[in-house]
Amino acid sequence: SPGTYQPSTAQSSCLDADVGYFVAGPGSGYAQIGSLHNGDAAYLRACEGKWCFVQNGALNGREARFEGWIYTAWCEFYP
């Protein structure tokens, strides 16, 4: 749909710039299911508005498997 960014698989990643969390859906009304901290990284899969679905990455410097939605203001994006 217009305004929805769909990156290719593993095309972009988020290196978390601020302490944040990821949730079960694209919005703050969904349940918190995990946390991201400075230096953590997540692979973007799809975005809706200011929320992006992430899947897998690195937590505390170690490869990790996870998925959820993050608010884009918490991230620095890298191609």
Coordinates of C-alpha atoms in Angstrom, one line a residue:
S1 CA 0.0 0.0 0.0
P2 CA 1.2 3.6 -0.5
G3 CA 3.5 4.8 2.2
T4 CA 4.5 1.3 3.3
Y5 CA 8.2 0.5 2.9
Q6 CA 9.0 -3.1 2.1
P7 CA 12.8 -3.7 2.2
S8 CA 14.2 -6.8 0.5
T9 CA 15.1 -9.6 2.9
A10 CA 18.1 -8.4 5.1
Q11 CA 18.4 -5.3 2.9
S12 CA 18.4 -2.9 5.9
S13 CA 19.2 -3.1 9.6
C14 CA 18.5 -1.0 12.6
L15 CA 21.3 -0.4 15.1
D16 CA 19.4 0.7 18.1
A17 CA 20.3 4.2 19.1
D18 CA 18.2 4.5 22.3
V19 CA 16.8 2.0 24.7
G20 CA 13.5 0.7 23.3
Y21 CA 11.3 -2.3 23.1
F22 CA 9.6 -4.4 20.5
V23 CA 6.0 -5.2 20.5
A24 CA 3.6 -7.8 19.0
G25 CA 2.2 -5.4 16.3
P26 CA 2.7 -2.1 14.6
G27 CA 1.7 0.3 17.4
S28 CA 2.1 1.2 21.0
G29 CA -1.2 -0.6 21.9
Y30 CA 0.4 -4.0 21.4
A31 CA 2.0 -6.0 24.1
Q32 CA 5.7 -5.6 24.7
I33 CA 7.5 -8.8 23.9
G34 CA 11.2 -7.8 24.2
S35 CA 13.8 -5.0 24.5
L36 CA 16.5 -3.5 22.4
H37 CA 19.4 -1.6 23.9
N38 CA 22.2 0.6 22.6
G39 CA 24.4 -1.4 20.2
D40 CA 21.8 -4.1 19.5
A41 CA 20.9 -4.7 15.9
A42 CA 17.8 -6.0 14.1
Y43 CA 17.1 -6.9 10.5
L44 CA 14.1 -5.0 9.0
R45 CA 11.5 -7.0 7.1
A46 CA 8.7 -4.5 6.5
C47 CA 7.5 -1.1 7.8
E48 CA 4.1 0.5 8.3
G49 CA 4.3 4.2 9.1
K50 CA 6.8 4.7 11.9
W51 CA 6.8 1.0 12.9
C52 CA 9.0 -1.7 11.4
F53 CA 8.8 -5.5 11.7
V54 CA 12.2 -6.9 12.6
Q55 CA 13.4 -10.4 12.7
N56 CA 16.7 -11.7 14.1
G57 CA 19.9 -9.7 14.7
A58 CA 22.3 -9.2 17.6
L59 CA 21.5 -8.6 21.3
N60 CA 24.3 -7.8 23.7
G61 CA 26.8 -8.4 20.9
R62 CA 25.6 -12.0 20.2
E63 CA 23.6 -13.3 17.3
A64 CA 20.0 -13.7 18.4
R65 CA 16.7 -15.0 17.0
F66 CA 13.6 -12.8 17.7
E67 CA 10.9 -10.9 16.0
G68 CA 8.5 -8.0 16.7
W69 CA 7.8 -4.4 15.8
I70 CA 10.0 -1.5 16.7
Y71 CA 9.4 2.3 16.6
T72 CA 11.6 3.8 14.0
A73 CA 12.6 6.9 16.1
W74 CA 14.7 4.5 18.3
C75 CA 16.9 3.4 15.4
E76 CA 19.8 4.4 13.2
F77 CA 19.3 2.7 9.9
Y78 CA 22.1 1.1 7.8
P79 CA 21.8 -0.3 4.3

